[in-house]
Amino acid sequence: PWFYELSAHFNDELGWEEECFNDLMKEYRTLNSAKGWEEDSVKVGKMVTLMRDISKHHKKIGTKESLTKAKFLLNGVVKKVRSAYNYTEPSKEAEELDALLLEVKQLLE
């Protein structure tokens, strides 16, 4: 996934928003398909950063359709991270994901 991360940052610096978003989504799909990513603190940290960047893109577009996509994407990641920690104290990553999800939900109201 590092290649997509690098490409996304490069495209972002050049102002190529659509290419940047496509790279972020490729990185998301690659990371999400890795078995047990939600139990690896480094990968969870990367996923949080990725979700922050992806939701920023959706918020910038600002349409109901785009925000709804962000909400569903964040919901899935939140559920995976929460299920990995069972009933223990939520991590700071889980709390940040919850905050991103809440922000998107508020924009949809």
PDB file of N, CA and C in Angstrom:
ATOM      1  N   PRO A   1       0.798  -1.218   0.000  1.00  0.00           N
ATOM      2  CA  PRO A   1       0.000   0.000   0.000  1.00  0.00           C
ATOM      3  C   PRO A   1       0.839   1.282   0.000  1.00  0.00           C
ATOM      4  N   TRP A   2       2.134   1.183   0.322  1.00  0.00           N
ATOM      5  CA  TRP A   2       2.960   2.386   0.377  1.00  0.00           C
ATOM      6  C   TRP A   2       3.002   3.088  -0.970  1.00  0.00           C
ATOM      7  N   PHE A   3       2.930   2.316  -2.064  1.00  0.00           N
ATOM      8  CA  PHE A   3       2.963   2.928  -3.386  1.00  0.00           C
ATOM      9  C   PHE A   3       1.760   3.852  -3.583  1.00  0.00           C
ATOM     10  N   TYR A   4       0.588   3.378  -3.197  1.00  0.00           N
ATOM     11  CA  TYR A   4      -0.620   4.199  -3.350  1.00  0.00           C
ATOM     12  C   TYR A   4      -0.562   5.419  -2.447  1.00  0.00           C
ATOM     13  N   GLU A   5      -0.005   5.244  -1.260  1.00  0.00           N
ATOM     14  CA  GLU A   5       0.139   6.366  -0.338  1.00  0.00           C
ATOM     15  C   GLU A   5       1.049   7.435  -0.939  1.00  0.00           C
ATOM     16  N   LEU A   6       2.172   7.008  -1.480  1.00  0.00           N
ATOM     17  CA  LEU A   6       3.116   7.926  -2.118  1.00  0.00           C
ATOM     18  C   LEU A   6       2.486   8.621  -3.325  1.00  0.00           C
ATOM     19  N   SER A   7       1.797   7.839  -4.143  1.00  0.00           N
ATOM     20  CA  SER A   7       1.144   8.388  -5.330  1.00  0.00           C
ATOM     21  C   SER A   7       0.047   9.379  -4.951  1.00  0.00           C
ATOM     22  N   ALA A   8      -0.700   9.076  -3.892  1.00  0.00           N
ATOM     23  CA  ALA A   8      -1.764   9.983  -3.434  1.00  0.00           C
ATOM     24  C   ALA A   8      -1.180  11.312  -2.990  1.00  0.00           C
ATOM     25  N   HIS A   9      -0.101  11.271  -2.224  1.00  0.00           N
ATOM     26  CA  HIS A   9       0.534  12.516  -1.774  1.00  0.00           C
ATOM     27  C   HIS A   9       1.084  13.315  -2.947  1.00  0.00           C
ATOM     28  N   PHE A  10       1.676  12.614  -3.913  1.00  0.00           N
ATOM     29  CA  PHE A  10       2.201  13.271  -5.105  1.00  0.00           C
ATOM     30  C   PHE A  10       1.071  13.961  -5.869  1.00  0.00           C
ATOM     31  N   ASN A  11      -0.012  13.223  -6.110  1.00  0.00           N
ATOM     32  CA  ASN A  11      -1.149  13.789  -6.847  1.00  0.00           C
ATOM     33  C   ASN A  11      -1.798  14.930  -6.083  1.00  0.00           C
ATOM     34  N   ASP A  12      -1.831  14.832  -4.757  1.00  0.00           N
ATOM     35  CA  ASP A  12      -2.390  15.899  -3.936  1.00  0.00           C
ATOM     36  C   ASP A  12      -1.559  17.170  -4.081  1.00  0.00           C
ATOM     37  N   GLU A  13      -0.243  17.022  -4.062  1.00  0.00           N
ATOM     38  CA  GLU A  13       0.644  18.181  -4.210  1.00  0.00           C
ATOM     39  C   GLU A  13       0.476  18.846  -5.568  1.00  0.00           C
ATOM     40  N   LEU A  14       0.168  18.046  -6.593  1.00  0.00           N
ATOM     41  CA  LEU A  14      -0.035  18.594  -7.931  1.00  0.00           C
ATOM     42  C   LEU A  14      -1.446  19.139  -8.127  1.00  0.00           C
ATOM     43  N   GLY A  15      -2.312  18.920  -7.131  1.00  0.00           N
ATOM     44  CA  GLY A  15      -3.680  19.406  -7.239  1.00  0.00           C
ATOM     45  C   GLY A  15      -4.601  18.502  -8.038  1.00  0.00           C
ATOM     46  N   TRP A  16      -4.185  17.279  -8.259  1.00  0.00           N
ATOM     47  CA  TRP A  16      -4.988  16.320  -9.016  1.00  0.00           C
ATOM     48  C   TRP A  16      -5.861  15.547  -8.041  1.00  0.00           C
ATOM     49  N   GLU A  17      -6.987  16.151  -7.687  1.00  0.00           N
ATOM     50  CA  GLU A  17      -7.837  15.616  -6.627  1.00  0.00           C
ATOM     51  C   GLU A  17      -8.413  14.241  -6.940  1.00  0.00           C
ATOM     52  N   GLU A  18      -8.900  14.054  -8.158  1.00  0.00           N
ATOM     53  CA  GLU A  18      -9.534  12.777  -8.506  1.00  0.00           C
ATOM     54  C   GLU A  18      -8.522  11.637  -8.482  1.00  0.00           C
ATOM     55  N   GLU A  19      -7.321  11.884  -9.006  1.00  0.00           N
ATOM     56  CA  GLU A  19      -6.275  10.868  -8.990  1.00  0.00           C
ATOM     57  C   GLU A  19      -5.848  10.557  -7.556  1.00  0.00           C
ATOM     58  N   CYS A  20      -5.762  11.604  -6.751  1.00  0.00           N
ATOM     59  CA  CYS A  20      -5.416  11.431  -5.337  1.00  0.00           C
ATOM     60  C   CYS A  20      -6.461  10.556  -4.643  1.00  0.00           C
ATOM     61  N   PHE A  21      -7.740  10.865  -4.859  1.00  0.00           N
ATOM     62  CA  PHE A  21      -8.810  10.084  -4.240  1.00  0.00           C
ATOM     63  C   PHE A  21      -8.773   8.628  -4.703  1.00  0.00           C
ATOM     64  N   ASN A  22      -8.533   8.418  -5.992  1.00  0.00           N
ATOM     65  CA  ASN A  22      -8.455   7.044  -6.513  1.00  0.00           C
ATOM     66  C   ASN A  22      -7.319   6.265  -5.847  1.00  0.00           C
ATOM     67  N   ASP A  23      -6.186   6.917  -5.641  1.00  0.00           N
ATOM     68  CA  ASP A  23      -5.070   6.259  -4.964  1.00  0.00           C
ATOM     69  C   ASP A  23      -5.408   5.952  -3.509  1.00  0.00           C
ATOM     70  N   LEU A  24      -6.091   6.870  -2.840  1.00  0.00           N
ATOM     71  CA  LEU A  24      -6.501   6.630  -1.452  1.00  0.00           C
ATOM     72  C   LEU A  24      -7.437   5.427  -1.363  1.00  0.00           C
ATOM     73  N   MET A  25      -8.353   5.325  -2.311  1.00  0.00           N
ATOM     74  CA  MET A  25      -9.281   4.188  -2.307  1.00  0.00           C
ATOM     75  C   MET A  25      -8.561   2.880  -2.613  1.00  0.00           C
ATOM     76  N   LYS A  26      -7.564   2.921  -3.498  1.00  0.00           N
ATOM     77  CA  LYS A  26      -6.767   1.718  -3.773  1.00  0.00           C
ATOM     78  C   LYS A  26      -6.014   1.291  -2.516  1.00  0.00           C
ATOM     79  N   GLU A  27      -5.456   2.277  -1.811  1.00  0.00           N
ATOM     80  CA  GLU A  27      -4.744   1.974  -0.569  1.00  0.00           C
ATOM     81  C   GLU A  27      -5.707   1.393   0.464  1.00  0.00           C
ATOM     82  N   TYR A  28      -6.912   1.961   0.552  1.00  0.00           N
ATOM     83  CA  TYR A  28      -7.928   1.448   1.483  1.00  0.00           C
ATOM     84  C   TYR A  28      -8.257  -0.017   1.170  1.00  0.00           C
ATOM     85  N   ARG A  29      -8.523  -0.303  -0.101  1.00  0.00           N
ATOM     86  CA  ARG A  29      -8.891  -1.673  -0.477  1.00  0.00           C
ATOM     87  C   ARG A  29      -7.747  -2.656  -0.201  1.00  0.00           C
ATOM     88  N   THR A  30      -6.524  -2.222  -0.451  1.00  0.00           N
ATOM     89  CA  THR A  30      -5.369  -3.084  -0.195  1.00  0.00           C
ATOM     90  C   THR A  30      -5.223  -3.364   1.299  1.00  0.00           C
ATOM     91  N   LEU A  31      -5.302  -2.322   2.096  1.00  0.00           N
ATOM     92  CA  LEU A  31      -5.151  -2.477   3.544  1.00  0.00           C
ATOM     93  C   LEU A  31      -6.320  -3.258   4.142  1.00  0.00           C
ATOM     94  N   ASN A  32      -7.533  -2.967   3.687  1.00  0.00           N
ATOM     95  CA  ASN A  32      -8.722  -3.631   4.211  1.00  0.00           C
ATOM     96  C   ASN A  32      -8.744  -5.128   3.876  1.00  0.00           C
ATOM     97  N   SER A  33      -8.116  -5.503   2.768  1.00  0.00           N
ATOM     98  CA  SER A  33      -8.115  -6.916   2.381  1.00  0.00           C
ATOM     99  C   SER A  33      -7.031  -7.719   3.107  1.00  0.00           C
ATOM    100  N   ALA A  34      -6.123  -7.030   3.792  1.00  0.00           N
ATOM    101  CA  ALA A  34      -5.072  -7.720   4.548  1.00  0.00           C
ATOM    102  C   ALA A  34      -5.689  -8.392   5.778  1.00  0.00           C
ATOM    103  N   LYS A  35      -5.422  -9.662   5.932  1.00  0.00           N
ATOM    104  CA  LYS A  35      -5.995 -10.417   7.042  1.00  0.00           C
ATOM    105  C   LYS A  35      -5.463  -9.901   8.376  1.00  0.00           C
ATOM    106  N   GLY A  36      -6.360  -9.583   9.288  1.00  0.00           N
ATOM    107  CA  GLY A  36      -5.996  -9.184  10.634  1.00  0.00           C
ATOM    108  C   GLY A  36      -5.456  -7.774  10.785  1.00  0.00           C
ATOM    109  N   TRP A  37      -5.701  -6.905   9.797  1.00  0.00           N
ATOM    110  CA  TRP A  37      -5.166  -5.537   9.902  1.00  0.00           C
ATOM    111  C   TRP A  37      -5.679  -4.826  11.151  1.00  0.00           C
ATOM    112  N   GLU A  38      -6.928  -5.139  11.542  1.00  0.00           N
ATOM    113  CA  GLU A  38      -7.552  -4.446  12.669  1.00  0.00           C
ATOM    114  C   GLU A  38      -6.927  -4.807  14.018  1.00  0.00           C
ATOM    115  N   GLU A  39      -6.074  -5.827  14.028  1.00  0.00           N
ATOM    116  CA  GLU A  39      -5.393  -6.228  15.263  1.00  0.00           C
ATOM    117  C   GLU A  39      -3.948  -5.736  15.314  1.00  0.00           C
ATOM    118  N   ASP A  40      -3.491  -5.115  14.248  1.00  0.00           N
ATOM    119  CA  ASP A  40      -2.120  -4.602  14.151  1.00  0.00           C
ATOM    120  C   ASP A  40      -2.159  -3.087  14.356  1.00  0.00           C
ATOM    121  N   SER A  41      -1.565  -2.618  15.441  1.00  0.00           N
ATOM    122  CA  SER A  41      -1.672  -1.193  15.783  1.00  0.00           C
ATOM    123  C   SER A  41      -1.085  -0.281  14.710  1.00  0.00           C
ATOM    124  N   VAL A  42      -0.041  -0.718  14.019  1.00  0.00           N
ATOM    125  CA  VAL A  42       0.544   0.101  12.953  1.00  0.00           C
ATOM    126  C   VAL A  42      -0.445   0.231  11.786  1.00  0.00           C
ATOM    127  N   LYS A  43      -1.058  -0.887  11.414  1.00  0.00           N
ATOM    128  CA  LYS A  43      -2.018  -0.867  10.299  1.00  0.00           C
ATOM    129  C   LYS A  43      -3.287  -0.110  10.685  1.00  0.00           C
ATOM    130  N   VAL A  44      -3.711  -0.224  11.925  1.00  0.00           N
ATOM    131  CA  VAL A  44      -4.881   0.541  12.386  1.00  0.00           C
ATOM    132  C   VAL A  44      -4.567   2.033  12.309  1.00  0.00           C
ATOM    133  N   GLY A  45      -3.379   2.419  12.695  1.00  0.00           N
ATOM    134  CA  GLY A  45      -2.965   3.817  12.595  1.00  0.00           C
ATOM    135  C   GLY A  45      -2.981   4.316  11.163  1.00  0.00           C
ATOM    136  N   LYS A  46      -2.496   3.474  10.236  1.00  0.00           N
ATOM    137  CA  LYS A  46      -2.533   3.838   8.817  1.00  0.00           C
ATOM    138  C   LYS A  46      -3.967   3.976   8.331  1.00  0.00           C
ATOM    139  N   MET A  47      -4.835   3.067   8.801  1.00  0.00           N
ATOM    140  CA  MET A  47      -6.230   3.106   8.379  1.00  0.00           C
ATOM    141  C   MET A  47      -6.903   4.385   8.879  1.00  0.00           C
ATOM    142  N   VAL A  48      -6.587   4.803  10.093  1.00  0.00           N
ATOM    143  CA  VAL A  48      -7.166   6.045  10.631  1.00  0.00           C
ATOM    144  C   VAL A  48      -6.739   7.234   9.771  1.00  0.00           C
ATOM    145  N   THR A  49      -5.458   7.295   9.442  1.00  0.00           N
ATOM    146  CA  THR A  49      -4.962   8.380   8.588  1.00  0.00           C
ATOM    147  C   THR A  49      -5.649   8.339   7.233  1.00  0.00           C
ATOM    148  N   LEU A  50      -5.801   7.157   6.696  1.00  0.00           N
ATOM    149  CA  LEU A  50      -6.463   6.973   5.410  1.00  0.00           C
ATOM    150  C   LEU A  50      -7.921   7.415   5.464  1.00  0.00           C
ATOM    151  N   MET A  51      -8.626   7.022   6.522  1.00  0.00           N
ATOM    152  CA  MET A  51     -10.028   7.417   6.676  1.00  0.00           C
ATOM    153  C   MET A  51     -10.155   8.933   6.842  1.00  0.00           C
ATOM    154  N   ARG A  52      -9.199   9.543   7.510  1.00  0.00           N
ATOM    155  CA  ARG A  52      -9.196  11.002   7.662  1.00  0.00           C
ATOM    156  C   ARG A  52      -9.077  11.665   6.283  1.00  0.00           C
ATOM    157  N   ASP A  53      -8.166  11.156   5.458  1.00  0.00           N
ATOM    158  CA  ASP A  53      -7.963  11.728   4.121  1.00  0.00           C
ATOM    159  C   ASP A  53      -9.158  11.475   3.201  1.00  0.00           C
ATOM    160  N   ILE A  54      -9.705  10.269   3.256  1.00  0.00           N
ATOM    161  CA  ILE A  54     -10.851   9.934   2.408  1.00  0.00           C
ATOM    162  C   ILE A  54     -12.083  10.743   2.823  1.00  0.00           C
ATOM    163  N   SER A  55     -12.327  10.852   4.125  1.00  0.00           N
ATOM    164  CA  SER A  55     -13.500  11.619   4.562  1.00  0.00           C
ATOM    165  C   SER A  55     -13.319  13.107   4.255  1.00  0.00           C
ATOM    166  N   LYS A  56     -12.075  13.598   4.298  1.00  0.00           N
ATOM    167  CA  LYS A  56     -11.805  14.992   3.926  1.00  0.00           C
ATOM    168  C   LYS A  56     -12.205  15.235   2.469  1.00  0.00           C
ATOM    169  N   HIS A  57     -11.892  14.276   1.609  1.00  0.00           N
ATOM    170  CA  HIS A  57     -12.273  14.383   0.203  1.00  0.00           C
ATOM    171  C   HIS A  57     -13.793  14.412   0.052  1.00  0.00           C
ATOM    172  N   HIS A  58     -14.471  13.501   0.744  1.00  0.00           N
ATOM    173  CA  HIS A  58     -15.936  13.443   0.655  1.00  0.00           C
ATOM    174  C   HIS A  58     -16.572  14.721   1.213  1.00  0.00           C
ATOM    175  N   LYS A  59     -16.018  15.254   2.295  1.00  0.00           N
ATOM    176  CA  LYS A  59     -16.562  16.493   2.871  1.00  0.00           C
ATOM    177  C   LYS A  59     -16.343  17.666   1.929  1.00  0.00           C
ATOM    178  N   LYS A  60     -15.236  17.650   1.220  1.00  0.00           N
ATOM    179  CA  LYS A  60     -14.960  18.726   0.265  1.00  0.00           C
ATOM    180  C   LYS A  60     -15.971  18.705  -0.873  1.00  0.00           C
ATOM    181  N   ILE A  61     -16.323  17.516  -1.330  1.00  0.00           N
ATOM    182  CA  ILE A  61     -17.344  17.401  -2.378  1.00  0.00           C
ATOM    183  C   ILE A  61     -18.687  17.869  -1.817  1.00  0.00           C
ATOM    184  N   GLY A  62     -19.019  17.400  -0.625  1.00  0.00           N
ATOM    185  CA  GLY A  62     -20.156  17.915   0.120  1.00  0.00           C
ATOM    186  C   GLY A  62     -21.546  17.475  -0.301  1.00  0.00           C
ATOM    187  N   THR A  63     -21.659  16.621  -1.316  1.00  0.00           N
ATOM    188  CA  THR A  63     -22.995  16.177  -1.718  1.00  0.00           C
ATOM    189  C   THR A  63     -23.483  15.099  -0.751  1.00  0.00           C
ATOM    190  N   LYS A  64     -24.796  14.918  -0.720  1.00  0.00           N
ATOM    191  CA  LYS A  64     -25.376  13.898   0.150  1.00  0.00           C
ATOM    192  C   LYS A  64     -24.849  12.512  -0.231  1.00  0.00           C
ATOM    193  N   GLU A  65     -24.743  12.266  -1.525  1.00  0.00           N
ATOM    194  CA  GLU A  65     -24.245  10.976  -2.015  1.00  0.00           C
ATOM    195  C   GLU A  65     -22.811  10.721  -1.541  1.00  0.00           C
ATOM    196  N   SER A  66     -21.966  11.714  -1.654  1.00  0.00           N
ATOM    197  CA  SER A  66     -20.571  11.573  -1.254  1.00  0.00           C
ATOM    198  C   SER A  66     -20.444  11.383   0.255  1.00  0.00           C
ATOM    199  N   LEU A  67     -21.199  12.160   1.015  1.00  0.00           N
ATOM    200  CA  LEU A  67     -21.155  12.041   2.475  1.00  0.00           C
ATOM    201  C   LEU A  67     -21.703  10.692   2.941  1.00  0.00           C
ATOM    202  N   THR A  68     -22.705  10.178   2.242  1.00  0.00           N
ATOM    203  CA  THR A  68     -23.265   8.870   2.577  1.00  0.00           C
ATOM    204  C   THR A  68     -22.233   7.775   2.333  1.00  0.00           C
ATOM    205  N   LYS A  69     -21.484   7.890   1.244  1.00  0.00           N
ATOM    206  CA  LYS A  69     -20.418   6.920   0.968  1.00  0.00           C
ATOM    207  C   LYS A  69     -19.381   6.951   2.085  1.00  0.00           C
ATOM    208  N   ALA A  70     -19.021   8.155   2.511  1.00  0.00           N
ATOM    209  CA  ALA A  70     -18.047   8.292   3.597  1.00  0.00           C
ATOM    210  C   ALA A  70     -18.581   7.662   4.876  1.00  0.00           C
ATOM    211  N   LYS A  71     -19.854   7.874   5.141  1.00  0.00           N
ATOM    212  CA  LYS A  71     -20.467   7.321   6.355  1.00  0.00           C
ATOM    213  C   LYS A  71     -20.405   5.797   6.353  1.00  0.00           C
ATOM    214  N   PHE A  72     -20.770   5.177   5.246  1.00  0.00           N
ATOM    215  CA  PHE A  72     -20.750   3.715   5.168  1.00  0.00           C
ATOM    216  C   PHE A  72     -19.325   3.169   5.268  1.00  0.00           C
ATOM    217  N   LEU A  73     -18.390   3.840   4.620  1.00  0.00           N
ATOM    218  CA  LEU A  73     -16.997   3.420   4.672  1.00  0.00           C
ATOM    219  C   LEU A  73     -16.466   3.497   6.102  1.00  0.00           C
ATOM    220  N   LEU A  74     -16.705   4.613   6.759  1.00  0.00           N
ATOM    221  CA  LEU A  74     -16.264   4.794   8.148  1.00  0.00           C
ATOM    222  C   LEU A  74     -16.941   3.807   9.084  1.00  0.00           C
ATOM    223  N   ASN A  75     -18.233   3.570   8.880  1.00  0.00           N
ATOM    224  CA  ASN A  75     -18.974   2.618   9.705  1.00  0.00           C
ATOM    225  C   ASN A  75     -18.315   1.239   9.665  1.00  0.00           C
ATOM    226  N   GLY A  76     -17.949   0.785   8.475  1.00  0.00           N
ATOM    227  CA  GLY A  76     -17.325  -0.522   8.325  1.00  0.00           C
ATOM    228  C   GLY A  76     -15.995  -0.613   9.053  1.00  0.00           C
ATOM    229  N   VAL A  77     -15.195   0.442   8.939  1.00  0.00           N
ATOM    230  CA  VAL A  77     -13.886   0.451   9.592  1.00  0.00           C
ATOM    231  C   VAL A  77     -14.052   0.505  11.106  1.00  0.00           C
ATOM    232  N   VAL A  78     -14.983   1.339  11.579  1.00  0.00           N
ATOM    233  CA  VAL A  78     -15.234   1.445  13.023  1.00  0.00           C
ATOM    234  C   VAL A  78     -15.639   0.084  13.591  1.00  0.00           C
ATOM    235  N   LYS A  79     -16.536  -0.614  12.904  1.00  0.00           N
ATOM    236  CA  LYS A  79     -16.986  -1.924  13.384  1.00  0.00           C
ATOM    237  C   LYS A  79     -15.845  -2.924  13.456  1.00  0.00           C
ATOM    238  N   LYS A  80     -14.972  -2.922  12.444  1.00  0.00           N
ATOM    239  CA  LYS A  80     -13.845  -3.857  12.454  1.00  0.00           C
ATOM    240  C   LYS A  80     -12.887  -3.552  13.598  1.00  0.00           C
ATOM    241  N   VAL A  81     -12.584  -2.282  13.799  1.00  0.00           N
ATOM    242  CA  VAL A  81     -11.650  -1.909  14.862  1.00  0.00           C
ATOM    243  C   VAL A  81     -12.254  -2.221  16.224  1.00  0.00           C
ATOM    244  N   ARG A  82     -13.520  -1.892  16.407  1.00  0.00           N
ATOM    245  CA  ARG A  82     -14.184  -2.169  17.693  1.00  0.00           C
ATOM    246  C   ARG A  82     -14.256  -3.667  17.972  1.00  0.00           C
ATOM    247  N   SER A  83     -14.538  -4.478  16.951  1.00  0.00           N
ATOM    248  CA  SER A  83     -14.648  -5.920  17.169  1.00  0.00           C
ATOM    249  C   SER A  83     -13.294  -6.531  17.531  1.00  0.00           C
ATOM    250  N   ALA A  84     -12.221  -5.935  17.071  1.00  0.00           N
ATOM    251  CA  ALA A  84     -10.886  -6.454  17.385  1.00  0.00           C
ATOM    252  C   ALA A  84     -10.540  -6.217  18.848  1.00  0.00           C
ATOM    253  N   TYR A  85     -11.118  -5.176  19.431  1.00  0.00           N
ATOM    254  CA  TYR A  85     -10.815  -4.851  20.823  1.00  0.00           C
ATOM    255  C   TYR A  85     -11.880  -5.363  21.786  1.00  0.00           C
ATOM    256  N   ASN A  86     -12.891  -6.065  21.249  1.00  0.00           N
ATOM    257  CA  ASN A  86     -13.980  -6.625  22.052  1.00  0.00           C
ATOM    258  C   ASN A  86     -14.547  -5.591  23.019  1.00  0.00           C
ATOM    259  N   TYR A  87     -14.488  -5.874  24.304  1.00  0.00           N
ATOM    260  CA  TYR A  87     -15.106  -4.978  25.281  1.00  0.00           C
ATOM    261  C   TYR A  87     -14.069  -4.218  26.103  1.00  0.00           C
ATOM    262  N   THR A  88     -12.849  -4.191  25.625  1.00  0.00           N
ATOM    263  CA  THR A  88     -11.823  -3.451  26.343  1.00  0.00           C
ATOM    264  C   THR A  88     -12.001  -1.956  26.098  1.00  0.00           C
ATOM    265  N   GLU A  89     -11.219  -1.183  26.777  1.00  0.00           N
ATOM    266  CA  GLU A  89     -11.253   0.275  26.634  1.00  0.00           C
ATOM    267  C   GLU A  89     -10.958   0.639  25.172  1.00  0.00           C
ATOM    268  N   PRO A  90     -11.788   1.499  24.554  1.00  0.00           N
ATOM    269  CA  PRO A  90     -11.531   1.863  23.156  1.00  0.00           C
ATOM    270  C   PRO A  90     -10.195   2.606  23.014  1.00  0.00           C
ATOM    271  N   SER A  91      -9.508   2.316  21.944  1.00  0.00           N
ATOM    272  CA  SER A  91      -8.216   2.943  21.688  1.00  0.00           C
ATOM    273  C   SER A  91      -8.417   4.368  21.193  1.00  0.00           C
ATOM    274  N   LYS A  92      -7.330   5.130  21.176  1.00  0.00           N
ATOM    275  CA  LYS A  92      -7.428   6.500  20.667  1.00  0.00           C
ATOM    276  C   LYS A  92      -7.762   6.480  19.182  1.00  0.00           C
ATOM    277  N   GLU A  93      -7.334   5.428  18.472  1.00  0.00           N
ATOM    278  CA  GLU A  93      -7.670   5.297  17.049  1.00  0.00           C
ATOM    279  C   GLU A  93      -9.168   5.114  16.869  1.00  0.00           C
ATOM    280  N   ALA A  94      -9.758   4.241  17.709  1.00  0.00           N
ATOM    281  CA  ALA A  94     -11.206   4.007  17.631  1.00  0.00           C
ATOM    282  C   ALA A  94     -11.967   5.283  17.954  1.00  0.00           C
ATOM    283  N   GLU A  95     -11.480   6.040  18.914  1.00  0.00           N
ATOM    284  CA  GLU A  95     -12.142   7.297  19.269  1.00  0.00           C
ATOM    285  C   GLU A  95     -12.041   8.317  18.135  1.00  0.00           C
ATOM    286  N   GLU A  96     -10.896   8.337  17.456  1.00  0.00           N
ATOM    287  CA  GLU A  96     -10.752   9.257  16.321  1.00  0.00           C
ATOM    288  C   GLU A  96     -11.676   8.857  15.173  1.00  0.00           C
ATOM    289  N   LEU A  97     -11.797   7.552  14.927  1.00  0.00           N
ATOM    290  CA  LEU A  97     -12.715   7.078  13.893  1.00  0.00           C
ATOM    291  C   LEU A  97     -14.154   7.445  14.246  1.00  0.00           C
ATOM    292  N   ASP A  98     -14.516   7.284  15.527  1.00  0.00           N
ATOM    293  CA  ASP A  98     -15.857   7.674  15.974  1.00  0.00           C
ATOM    294  C   ASP A  98     -16.104   9.155  15.735  1.00  0.00           C
ATOM    295  N   ALA A  99     -15.101   9.985  16.005  1.00  0.00           N
ATOM    296  CA  ALA A  99     -15.236  11.428  15.808  1.00  0.00           C
ATOM    297  C   ALA A  99     -15.421  11.765  14.331  1.00  0.00           C
ATOM    298  N   LEU A 100     -14.680  11.088  13.456  1.00  0.00           N
ATOM    299  CA  LEU A 100     -14.837  11.308  12.011  1.00  0.00           C
ATOM    300  C   LEU A 100     -16.241  10.910  11.563  1.00  0.00           C
ATOM    301  N   LEU A 101     -16.713   9.775  12.061  1.00  0.00           N
ATOM    302  CA  LEU A 101     -18.042   9.296  11.708  1.00  0.00           C
ATOM    303  C   LEU A 101     -19.110  10.271  12.189  1.00  0.00           C
ATOM    304  N   LEU A 102     -18.980  10.750  13.405  1.00  0.00           N
ATOM    305  CA  LEU A 102     -19.939  11.707  13.948  1.00  0.00           C
ATOM    306  C   LEU A 102     -19.972  12.990  13.118  1.00  0.00           C
ATOM    307  N   GLU A 103     -18.801  13.449  12.720  1.00  0.00           N
ATOM    308  CA  GLU A 103     -18.713  14.666  11.903  1.00  0.00           C
ATOM    309  C   GLU A 103     -19.442  14.486  10.565  1.00  0.00           C
ATOM    310  N   VAL A 104     -19.252  13.345   9.927  1.00  0.00           N
ATOM    311  CA  VAL A 104     -19.928  13.072   8.656  1.00  0.00           C
ATOM    312  C   VAL A 104     -21.435  12.976   8.862  1.00  0.00           C
ATOM    313  N   LYS A 105     -21.849  12.303   9.935  1.00  0.00           N
ATOM    314  CA  LYS A 105     -23.287  12.177  10.219  1.00  0.00           C
ATOM    315  C   LYS A 105     -23.924  13.547  10.444  1.00  0.00           C
ATOM    316  N   GLN A 106     -23.215  14.439  11.150  1.00  0.00           N
ATOM    317  CA  GLN A 106     -23.741  15.779  11.395  1.00  0.00           C
ATOM    318  C   GLN A 106     -23.876  16.568  10.098  1.00  0.00           C
ATOM    319  N   LEU A 107     -22.953  16.367   9.173  1.00  0.00           N
ATOM    320  CA  LEU A 107     -23.051  17.051   7.877  1.00  0.00           C
ATOM    321  C   LEU A 107     -24.227  16.532   7.046  1.00  0.00           C
ATOM    322  N   LEU A 108     -24.626  15.291   7.301  1.00  0.00           N
ATOM    323  CA  LEU A 108     -25.761  14.707   6.575  1.00  0.00           C
ATOM    324  C   LEU A 108     -27.112  15.185   7.109  1.00  0.00           C
ATOM    325  N   GLU A 109     -27.130  15.734   8.316  1.00  0.00           N
ATOM    326  CA  GLU A 109     -28.409  16.161   8.916  1.00  0.00           C
ATOM    327  C   GLU A 109     -28.920  17.432   8.281  1.00  0.00           C
TER     328      GLU A 109
END
